[in-house]
XYZ file of C-alpha atoms in Angstrom:
605
model
C 25.490 -16.787 -13.268
C 28.031 -14.018 -13.800
C 26.552 -10.532 -13.857
C 26.699 -8.616 -17.082
C 28.081 -5.201 -16.300
C 27.068 -3.916 -19.697
C 23.375 -4.615 -19.232
C 22.135 -3.263 -15.968
C 18.527 -3.392 -14.972
C 16.735 -1.258 -17.479
C 14.074 -1.414 -20.102
C 16.423 -1.688 -23.078
C 16.368 -4.915 -25.095
C 19.115 -7.424 -24.411
C 21.560 -8.003 -27.268
C 20.870 -11.499 -28.656
C 24.520 -12.563 -28.849
C 25.228 -11.302 -25.324
C 22.191 -13.117 -23.948
C 23.265 -16.339 -25.659
C 26.782 -16.022 -24.246
C 25.305 -15.815 -20.760
C 23.067 -18.726 -21.595
C 25.756 -21.165 -22.803
C 27.092 -22.153 -19.335
C 23.711 -23.723 -18.647
C 24.036 -25.827 -21.783
C 27.511 -27.117 -20.909
C 27.932 -26.912 -17.099
C 31.626 -27.173 -16.196
C 30.965 -28.767 -12.814
C 28.545 -31.444 -14.034
C 30.313 -34.090 -16.172
C 27.238 -36.337 -16.055
C 25.130 -33.611 -17.654
C 27.816 -33.010 -20.270
C 27.709 -36.729 -21.098
C 23.949 -36.499 -21.540
C 24.388 -33.580 -23.954
C 26.988 -35.536 -25.955
C 24.774 -38.629 -26.164
C 21.794 -36.499 -27.157
C 23.825 -34.873 -29.953
C 24.955 -38.303 -31.163
C 21.330 -39.386 -31.343
C 20.555 -36.228 -33.323
C 23.201 -37.188 -35.887
C 21.878 -40.766 -36.094
C 18.314 -39.511 -36.486
C 19.294 -37.181 -39.330
C 21.360 -39.892 -41.012
C 18.337 -42.188 -40.985
C 16.125 -39.367 -42.231
C 18.444 -38.746 -45.183
C 18.486 -42.455 -46.027
C 14.682 -42.707 -46.075
C 14.113 -41.135 -49.523
C 16.685 -43.433 -51.144
C 14.874 -46.524 -49.872
C 11.596 -45.069 -51.127
C 13.154 -44.231 -54.534
C 14.604 -47.741 -54.844
C 11.226 -49.316 -54.153
C 9.476 -47.116 -56.734
C 12.095 -47.762 -59.421
C 11.872 -51.539 -58.834
C 8.108 -51.395 -59.377
C 8.505 -50.346 -63.042
C 6.947 -52.657 -65.682
C 9.115 -55.709 -66.408
C 10.690 -55.838 -62.948
C 7.914 -57.812 -61.234
C 10.346 -60.667 -60.496
C 12.207 -58.405 -58.073
C 9.235 -58.060 -55.740
C 11.236 -59.465 -52.822
C 13.728 -56.610 -53.179
C 10.882 -54.124 -53.262
C 9.487 -55.623 -50.083
C 12.926 -55.425 -48.487
C 13.219 -51.758 -49.473
C 9.766 -51.027 -48.088
C 10.682 -52.783 -44.845
C 13.887 -50.746 -44.714
C 11.897 -47.565 -45.338
C 9.441 -48.323 -42.529
C 12.250 -49.430 -40.225
C 14.141 -46.206 -40.880
C 11.044 -44.154 -40.083
C 10.677 -45.984 -36.767
C 14.396 -45.610 -36.034
C 14.150 -41.856 -36.599
C 11.264 -41.621 -34.129
C 13.113 -43.889 -31.675
C 16.291 -41.790 -31.791
C 14.344 -38.533 -31.372
C 12.476 -39.755 -28.300
C 15.561 -41.315 -26.728
C 17.289 -37.982 -27.298
C 14.439 -36.146 -25.531
C 14.478 -38.569 -22.585
C 18.256 -38.303 -22.149
C 18.354 -34.524 -22.528
C 15.389 -33.788 -20.250
C 17.591 -33.857 -17.155
C 19.907 -31.236 -18.699
C 17.056 -28.844 -19.439
C 15.401 -29.269 -16.071
C 18.691 -28.860 -14.194
C 19.506 -25.703 -16.144
C 16.080 -24.243 -15.336
C 16.512 -25.203 -11.671
C 19.938 -23.578 -11.340
C 18.803 -20.398 -13.060
C 15.673 -20.108 -10.936
C 17.537 -20.747 -7.677
C 20.252 -18.217 -8.570
C 17.692 -15.525 -9.350
C 15.703 -16.350 -6.208
C 18.854 -16.145 -4.083
C 19.832 -12.841 -5.710
C 16.401 -11.363 -4.983
C 16.890 -12.139 -1.292
C 20.233 -10.332 -1.407
C 18.692 -7.130 -2.718
C 17.856 -4.341 -0.320
C 14.547 -3.706 1.405
C 14.276 -0.564 -0.735
C 14.165 -2.683 -3.909
C 11.404 -4.944 -2.603
C 9.330 -2.041 -1.337
C 9.403 -0.568 -4.851
C 8.496 -3.817 -6.652
C 5.310 -5.867 -6.900
C 5.571 -9.504 -5.823
C 3.184 -10.756 -8.505
C 5.230 -9.211 -11.304
C 8.484 -10.638 -9.891
C 7.108 -14.171 -9.698
C 5.937 -13.963 -13.320
C 9.385 -12.835 -14.448
C 11.014 -15.783 -12.694
C 8.416 -18.227 -14.017
C 8.727 -17.146 -17.648
C 12.509 -16.800 -17.489
C 13.051 -20.288 -16.036
C 10.835 -21.832 -18.692
C 12.622 -19.974 -21.485
C 16.012 -21.532 -20.744
C 14.675 -25.071 -21.176
C 12.989 -24.040 -24.423
C 16.111 -22.400 -25.805
C 18.324 -25.351 -24.879
C 15.993 -27.719 -26.694
C 15.532 -25.627 -29.817
C 19.154 -24.631 -30.272
C 20.418 -28.198 -29.978
C 17.687 -30.207 -31.634
C 16.086 -27.942 -34.195
C 18.344 -25.224 -35.541
C 21.584 -27.225 -35.777
C 19.958 -30.404 -37.198
C 17.969 -28.355 -39.727
C 21.124 -26.627 -40.959
C 22.840 -30.013 -41.207
C 19.920 -31.471 -43.159
C 19.754 -28.465 -45.490
C 23.443 -28.744 -46.364
C 23.140 -32.506 -46.911
C 20.048 -32.147 -49.129
C 21.726 -29.451 -51.225
C 24.785 -31.695 -51.678
C 22.597 -34.614 -52.767
C 20.622 -32.422 -55.174
C 23.845 -31.034 -56.659
C 25.273 -34.508 -57.261
C 22.110 -36.127 -58.631
C 20.083 -33.313 -60.192
C 22.401 -30.379 -60.855
C 22.648 -26.808 -59.680
C 19.143 -25.569 -60.765
C 17.437 -27.638 -58.072
C 20.049 -26.550 -55.513
C 19.463 -22.928 -56.485
C 15.708 -23.323 -56.115
C 16.128 -24.900 -52.671
C 18.560 -22.206 -51.467
C 16.308 -19.410 -52.740
C 13.352 -20.997 -50.996
C 15.214 -21.148 -47.682
C 16.546 -17.575 -47.965
C 13.133 -16.126 -48.807
C 11.470 -18.183 -46.082
C 13.976 -17.200 -43.387
C 13.918 -13.515 -44.394
C 10.131 -13.409 -44.345
C 9.985 -15.224 -41.000
C 12.613 -12.956 -39.467
C 10.864 -9.745 -40.573
C 7.466 -10.936 -39.408
C 8.862 -12.160 -36.104
C 10.560 -8.834 -35.372
C 7.204 -7.138 -35.891
C 5.517 -9.656 -33.615
C 8.189 -9.197 -30.955
C 6.927 -5.689 -30.235
C 3.398 -7.016 -29.952
C 4.688 -9.716 -27.638
C 6.475 -7.171 -25.434
C 3.210 -5.321 -24.945
C 1.456 -8.616 -24.223
C 4.064 -9.466 -21.584
C 3.571 -6.061 -19.955
C -0.225 -6.415 -19.954
C -0.026 -9.998 -18.664
C 2.236 -8.963 -15.775
C -0.028 -6.038 -14.915
C -3.140 -8.226 -14.830
C -1.375 -10.813 -12.682
C 0.027 -8.321 -10.196
C -3.366 -6.639 -9.774
C -4.983 -9.991 -9.086
C -2.275 -10.945 -6.575
C -2.391 -7.556 -4.812
C -6.166 -7.646 -4.584
C -6.289 -11.185 -3.193
C -3.471 -10.523 -0.696
C -5.430 -7.512 0.548
C -8.750 -9.391 0.689
C -9.680 -8.007 4.088
C -8.977 -4.413 3.074
C -11.197 -4.844 0.019
C -13.999 -6.116 2.257
C -13.518 -3.370 4.843
C -14.112 -0.669 2.245
C -16.689 -2.534 0.168
C -14.413 -2.127 -2.826
C -15.247 -5.376 -4.623
C -16.674 -3.454 -7.577
C -13.595 -1.229 -7.729
C -11.266 -4.238 -7.749
C -13.410 -5.985 -10.351
C -13.310 -2.882 -12.556
C -9.536 -2.428 -12.239
C -8.867 -6.097 -12.914
C -11.399 -6.111 -15.758
C -9.669 -3.168 -17.421
C -6.318 -4.949 -17.222
C -7.771 -8.176 -18.594
C -9.467 -6.253 -21.420
C -6.124 -4.764 -22.437
C -4.612 -8.245 -22.233
C -7.367 -9.616 -24.483
C -6.705 -6.896 -27.075
C -2.958 -7.534 -27.177
C -3.470 -11.312 -27.182
C -5.791 -10.963 -30.187
C -3.191 -8.915 -32.028
C -0.475 -11.470 -31.237
C -2.560 -14.416 -32.451
C -3.767 -12.581 -35.576
C -0.213 -11.682 -36.536
C 0.725 -15.351 -36.094
C -2.009 -16.374 -38.527
C -0.745 -13.945 -41.173
C 2.804 -15.178 -40.732
C 1.739 -18.808 -41.116
C -0.114 -17.939 -44.315
C 2.975 -16.202 -45.724
C 5.249 -19.103 -44.794
C 2.931 -21.631 -46.401
C 2.793 -19.533 -49.600
C 6.603 -19.367 -49.845
C 7.200 -23.080 -49.208
C 4.458 -24.264 -51.558
C 5.596 -21.893 -54.311
C 9.133 -23.194 -54.050
C 7.970 -26.815 -53.944
C 5.969 -26.156 -57.113
C 9.100 -24.903 -58.870
C 11.181 -27.879 -57.708
C 8.539 -30.432 -58.692
C 8.033 -28.848 -62.113
C 11.785 -29.083 -62.649
C 11.938 -32.756 -61.624
C 8.904 -33.671 -63.723
C 10.465 -31.882 -66.687
C 13.642 -33.914 -66.127
C 11.600 -37.132 -66.072
C 9.828 -36.194 -69.316
C 13.226 -35.551 -70.919
C 14.478 -38.941 -69.758
C 17.041 -37.462 -67.378
C 15.328 -38.607 -64.182
C 13.464 -41.779 -63.256
C 10.090 -41.890 -61.560
C 11.958 -42.785 -58.391
C 14.010 -39.606 -58.774
C 10.812 -37.564 -58.892
C 9.671 -39.302 -55.704
C 13.141 -38.731 -54.195
C 12.948 -34.963 -54.801
C 9.415 -34.788 -53.430
C 10.348 -36.802 -50.325
C 13.467 -34.739 -49.615
C 11.586 -31.453 -49.991
C 8.689 -32.689 -47.840
C 11.148 -33.717 -45.139
C 12.974 -30.406 -45.402
C 9.761 -28.369 -45.264
C 8.683 -29.957 -41.995
C 11.657 -28.698 -39.973
C 11.581 -25.412 -41.899
C 7.957 -24.888 -40.941
C 8.965 -25.744 -37.390
C 11.977 -23.456 -37.713
C 9.647 -20.488 -37.956
C 8.099 -21.386 -34.608
C 11.564 -22.100 -33.215
C 12.787 -18.649 -34.201
C 9.756 -17.050 -32.594
C 10.242 -19.059 -29.410
C 13.926 -18.194 -29.212
C 13.216 -14.509 -29.698
C 10.485 -14.702 -27.057
C 12.877 -16.631 -24.835
C 15.378 -13.795 -25.179
C 12.695 -11.323 -24.071
C 11.829 -13.445 -21.034
C 15.494 -13.993 -20.222
C 16.084 -10.262 -20.642
C 13.748 -9.582 -17.743
C 15.417 -12.269 -15.633
C 18.929 -11.079 -16.485
C 17.848 -7.572 -15.488
C 16.946 -8.969 -12.069
C 20.344 -10.651 -11.824
C 22.088 -7.447 -12.903
C 20.318 -5.352 -10.274
C 23.152 -4.308 -7.948
C 23.022 -5.021 -4.239
C 22.660 -1.862 -2.216
C 23.957 -3.468 0.993
C 26.953 -5.772 0.566
C 29.452 -7.455 2.836
C 33.020 -6.210 2.892
C 35.521 -8.571 1.232
C 36.313 -11.439 3.621
C 34.001 -9.923 6.221
C 34.370 -11.811 9.537
C 31.431 -13.076 11.544
C 30.079 -10.921 14.348
C 31.331 -12.152 17.716
C 28.525 -11.511 20.224
C 29.909 -10.741 23.662
C 26.699 -9.749 25.391
C 24.818 -7.591 22.926
C 25.912 -4.042 23.805
C 24.647 -1.626 21.127
C 25.975 1.796 20.230
C 24.457 4.259 17.724
C 27.308 6.713 17.202
C 26.175 10.033 15.676
C 23.999 8.257 13.131
C 22.486 10.100 10.191
C 20.209 8.401 7.661
C 18.089 9.335 4.657
C 16.033 7.044 2.432
C 16.367 9.727 -0.216
C 18.863 12.607 -0.314
C 15.985 15.089 -0.215
C 14.384 13.591 2.909
C 16.621 12.900 5.877
C 15.069 10.693 8.549
C 17.651 10.559 11.377
C 19.837 13.441 12.549
C 22.902 12.823 14.732
C 21.313 10.004 16.760
C 23.733 9.055 19.533
C 22.709 6.450 22.078
C 24.076 3.387 23.851
C 22.513 0.232 25.297
C 24.779 -1.697 27.699
C 24.689 -5.478 27.500
C 21.635 -6.892 29.276
C 19.903 -3.497 29.564
C 16.638 -2.310 28.062
C 16.309 0.824 25.949
C 12.923 2.193 24.904
C 12.531 4.480 21.905
C 9.288 6.447 21.869
C 7.882 9.301 19.876
C 5.162 10.243 17.401
C 4.593 8.381 14.135
C 7.201 9.245 11.527
C 9.832 10.155 14.108
C 12.208 7.453 12.811
C 11.739 4.803 15.520
C 11.341 1.776 13.222
C 14.154 3.066 11.036
C 16.520 2.341 13.918
C 15.631 -1.368 13.830
C 16.029 -1.519 10.050
C 19.458 0.051 10.325
C 20.415 -2.345 13.116
C 19.464 -5.301 10.912
C 21.414 -3.543 8.149
C 18.530 -3.487 5.704
C 20.078 -0.114 4.862
C 23.480 1.388 5.563
C 23.742 4.575 7.577
C 24.577 7.710 5.626
C 26.580 9.127 8.526
C 28.112 7.844 11.749
C 28.182 4.145 12.578
C 26.425 1.389 14.543
C 28.407 -0.910 16.836
C 27.461 -4.210 18.478
C 29.900 -5.218 21.189
C 32.370 -2.723 19.709
C 32.145 -4.147 16.161
C 30.973 -1.945 13.293
C 28.080 -3.822 11.723
C 29.263 -2.775 8.247
C 32.504 -4.706 8.759
C 30.926 -8.056 9.689
C 28.896 -10.470 7.588
C 25.186 -9.774 7.319
C 24.358 -13.419 8.059
C 26.145 -13.385 11.415
C 24.734 -9.950 12.262
C 21.128 -11.002 11.735
C 21.714 -14.288 13.539
C 22.496 -12.253 16.671
C 19.312 -10.166 16.582
C 15.736 -11.259 17.213
C 12.648 -9.177 16.547
C 8.981 -9.266 17.442
C 7.439 -6.913 14.887
C 4.240 -4.929 15.043
C 2.719 -6.779 12.094
C 3.597 -10.455 12.325
C 3.274 -12.029 8.878
C 3.402 -15.827 8.935
C 4.080 -18.316 6.163
C 1.070 -20.166 4.797
C 2.143 -23.358 6.536
C 1.741 -25.005 9.912
C 2.154 -23.375 13.313
C 5.047 -25.733 13.975
C 6.787 -24.683 10.769
C 6.414 -20.982 11.592
C 7.898 -21.414 15.059
C 10.688 -23.669 13.776
C 11.576 -20.947 11.261
C 13.409 -19.261 14.113
C 16.263 -21.756 13.844
C 16.908 -24.135 11.004
C 17.177 -27.735 12.210
C 15.370 -27.236 15.499
C 13.844 -30.382 17.021
C 10.174 -30.760 17.878
C 11.057 -30.659 21.573
C 12.837 -27.335 21.111
C 9.873 -25.950 19.159
C 7.499 -26.957 21.944
C 9.799 -25.476 24.581
C 9.789 -22.156 22.711
C 5.986 -22.298 22.457
C 5.762 -22.836 26.227
C 8.026 -19.847 26.775
C 5.667 -17.756 24.644
C 2.634 -19.137 26.521
C 1.039 -20.567 23.385
C 1.777 -24.299 23.723
C -1.503 -25.075 25.522
C -3.489 -23.277 22.829
C -1.692 -25.187 20.064
C -2.229 -28.639 21.571
C -5.913 -27.816 22.056
C -6.327 -27.528 18.283
C -7.420 -30.675 16.382
C -4.192 -30.758 14.348
C -1.914 -29.374 17.057
C 1.386 -28.138 15.690
C 0.317 -29.261 12.196
C -2.488 -26.674 12.118
C -2.359 -24.489 9.003
C -2.278 -20.764 9.756
C -3.530 -19.586 6.350
C -2.284 -16.839 4.050
C -0.120 -14.437 6.089
C -1.381 -16.181 9.263
C -4.916 -14.832 8.892
C -6.475 -17.886 10.575
C -4.941 -16.777 13.877
C -5.909 -13.813 16.018
C -3.564 -10.885 16.534
C -2.494 -12.121 19.964
C -1.913 -15.662 18.684
C 0.244 -14.406 15.847
C 2.259 -12.282 18.268
C 2.876 -15.299 20.493
C 4.022 -17.324 17.481
C 6.436 -14.484 16.676
C 7.693 -14.515 20.279
C 8.144 -18.293 20.204
C 10.047 -18.025 16.943
C 12.388 -15.472 18.487
C 12.809 -17.559 21.633
C 13.846 -20.506 19.484
C 16.398 -18.297 17.739
C 17.726 -17.322 21.195
C 19.599 -14.138 20.150
C 21.581 -11.975 22.564
C 19.897 -8.827 21.215
C 16.108 -8.415 21.076
C 14.023 -5.768 19.312
C 10.354 -5.277 20.183
C 8.944 -3.068 17.424
C 5.455 -1.917 18.476
C 4.913 -5.560 19.445
C 1.586 -4.952 21.239
C 0.217 -1.820 19.578
C -2.379 -3.701 17.505
C -3.792 -5.672 20.457
C -6.629 -5.063 22.892
C -5.770 -4.084 26.462
C -6.225 -7.550 28.002
C -4.250 -9.320 25.286
C -1.622 -6.587 25.418
C -1.214 -7.117 29.163
C -0.757 -10.871 28.689
C 1.689 -10.439 25.814
C 3.577 -7.736 27.725
C 4.170 -10.100 30.633
C 5.504 -12.700 28.218
C 7.752 -10.150 26.532
C 9.203 -9.031 29.851
C 10.106 -12.644 30.629
C 11.625 -13.109 27.171
C 13.703 -9.918 27.356
C 15.182 -10.758 30.760
C 18.952 -11.107 30.620
C 18.974 -9.898 26.997
C 19.888 -6.541 25.550
C 16.479 -5.213 24.497
C 15.399 -2.271 22.375
C 11.704 -1.484 22.651
C 10.149 0.675 19.957
C 6.785 1.785 21.221
C 3.998 4.278 20.873
C 2.124 3.312 24.045
C 4.246 4.611 26.907
C 2.636 2.248 29.421
C 4.681 -0.578 27.886
C 8.069 1.032 28.530
C 7.943 2.306 32.103
C 10.319 -0.444 33.297
C 13.010 0.334 30.681
C 16.464 1.246 31.984
C 16.502 4.242 29.635
C 13.860 5.900 27.494
C 14.772 7.969 24.448
C 12.235 10.364 22.909
C 12.554 10.895 19.159
C 10.949 13.772 17.289
C 11.578 14.361 13.586
C 14.583 12.044 13.705
C 16.288 13.822 16.622
C 16.697 12.817 20.262
C 14.901 15.444 22.311
C 14.885 13.723 25.713
C 16.414 10.738 27.462
C 16.255 9.207 30.929
C 14.167 6.717 32.890
C 10.414 7.036 33.385
C 10.574 8.829 36.722
C 13.195 11.318 35.577
C 11.357 12.160 32.358
C 8.048 12.633 34.177
C 9.741 14.921 36.677
C 11.121 17.091 33.868
C 7.660 17.720 32.485
C 8.897 17.775 28.904
C 7.848 15.971 25.726
C 7.664 12.552 27.402
C 5.487 13.806 30.249
C 3.210 15.534 27.750
C 2.810 12.313 25.769
C 2.136 10.350 28.963
C -0.538 12.754 30.164
C -2.214 12.817 26.747
C -2.346 9.017 26.554
C -3.626 8.796 30.121
C -6.427 11.198 29.235
C -7.284 9.123 26.165
C -7.464 5.971 28.305
C -9.789 7.691 30.780
C -12.051 8.874 27.970
C -12.169 5.376 26.526
C -13.048 3.867 29.903
C -15.750 6.488 30.441
C -17.218 5.739 27.018
C -17.548 2.065 27.947
């Protein structure tokens, strides 16, 4: 879907015509001739259905006129007309349902393409965007937006256009058979009805906007609360969560009541307009019959035509409301599509060519916000196959280095090189394919253990998955489970222990087999025994790979080729463990403090 440069992500309403212009490619996809054929056949069935519908009243009129006194001998013709009338009614239903069956593929395909495009675009947006958004609200936007396109396709093709066609045809028939007064009454009825519906709908749109906001808020609070189930339990905050969710639902109930009440008033007004106009038309036709200008069949003809016209007009009110609501839902989705990418590939960016995994941070500056700079002139180098450890207090900027290396953000000064190639000049896909990470907080998909390990490389065989699990020393544990590799890990992997999740993360990275490895506080959340086991596995995994270890516990980095100490985003010390201890600076102070804490902990046991 082409981005609309005139409507960036904001809270302003989308212009209806502009939204429809962006919507039309889904109705008539240029690259799908089979879908175009379905649309054409569906439109042909619409025409046939309306032609049959317009013929129905004439068959009914003919039957009534032939039932006048003195025409009893023509009963066979009356029967034939009745049969034709019933057959036409069935044909109309048949054509409508065939149309729906043929068109269904078009609507579903349009919804699929829109949803996939938005989903893909969301994955292209920066980490900053996702940190500032709530997942529950995003999923609701996608859900409502994808449904709206199917609704709008259906209503535009099969309700608005056919109703306009039928209105024009009925007015032409009335003009020819009954004169301009009946045409005038019909036109006035339609104008008043449409004006009333439009005004009421615009009022209801504002109510609907508030309902959408309240619905999203209630959903996101429920999702956030359930995702953080353990945190809620830790702090005994069930009552707090219930109160917050209850307040949101109460607001949703109030706005829902207003929306439904306004709908009732609009339906009452529409019924008043249509029945008033039908009264005028019927009085006119009855007057014509009493004056001998119209037959009884003509009176029935007028009544049948108006009844048929009122049905789609009554439906037209709902159609208009749905289209306007669809525009609101599509507005939110288009705003997602129009959100610009913060990190983009250069035009025709080549793939990164890994030659060993040498990394160079060259006078790197970075700030998440202009007012708060995180890194200041960071200059360091990791030769291919070597291990660099980055240590320092919390907030020093250690994890920011890994995010910059993955290019979740672009540096604000300096540059980052891998094997001499500026990471901003190569494609993001190839860059991230060359880097593996074992993060501090391993979040797993709510799927099987096998799926989570295989996520490391698309298309990996079961044998390769098991080999990676053996390398991470978790294969024996997995096969001991009743379901083996088909064991479900639960939401965010909560059915596994911290050490088990870390080993799954290691196995996933082993399967990816990247030349560059990042260990970001990979053992900080584990107990000492599990940490020791995991550390041994990590040392085996990092052998012969360029490795960057981001750590708080200094005991995990003593074997690193070089250790860099960060404080407030600046490098204050560098060297190996022995050299830094001999200097007695910041690193030695941190080491001694942690050693004292370990001794106190052991004494407390």
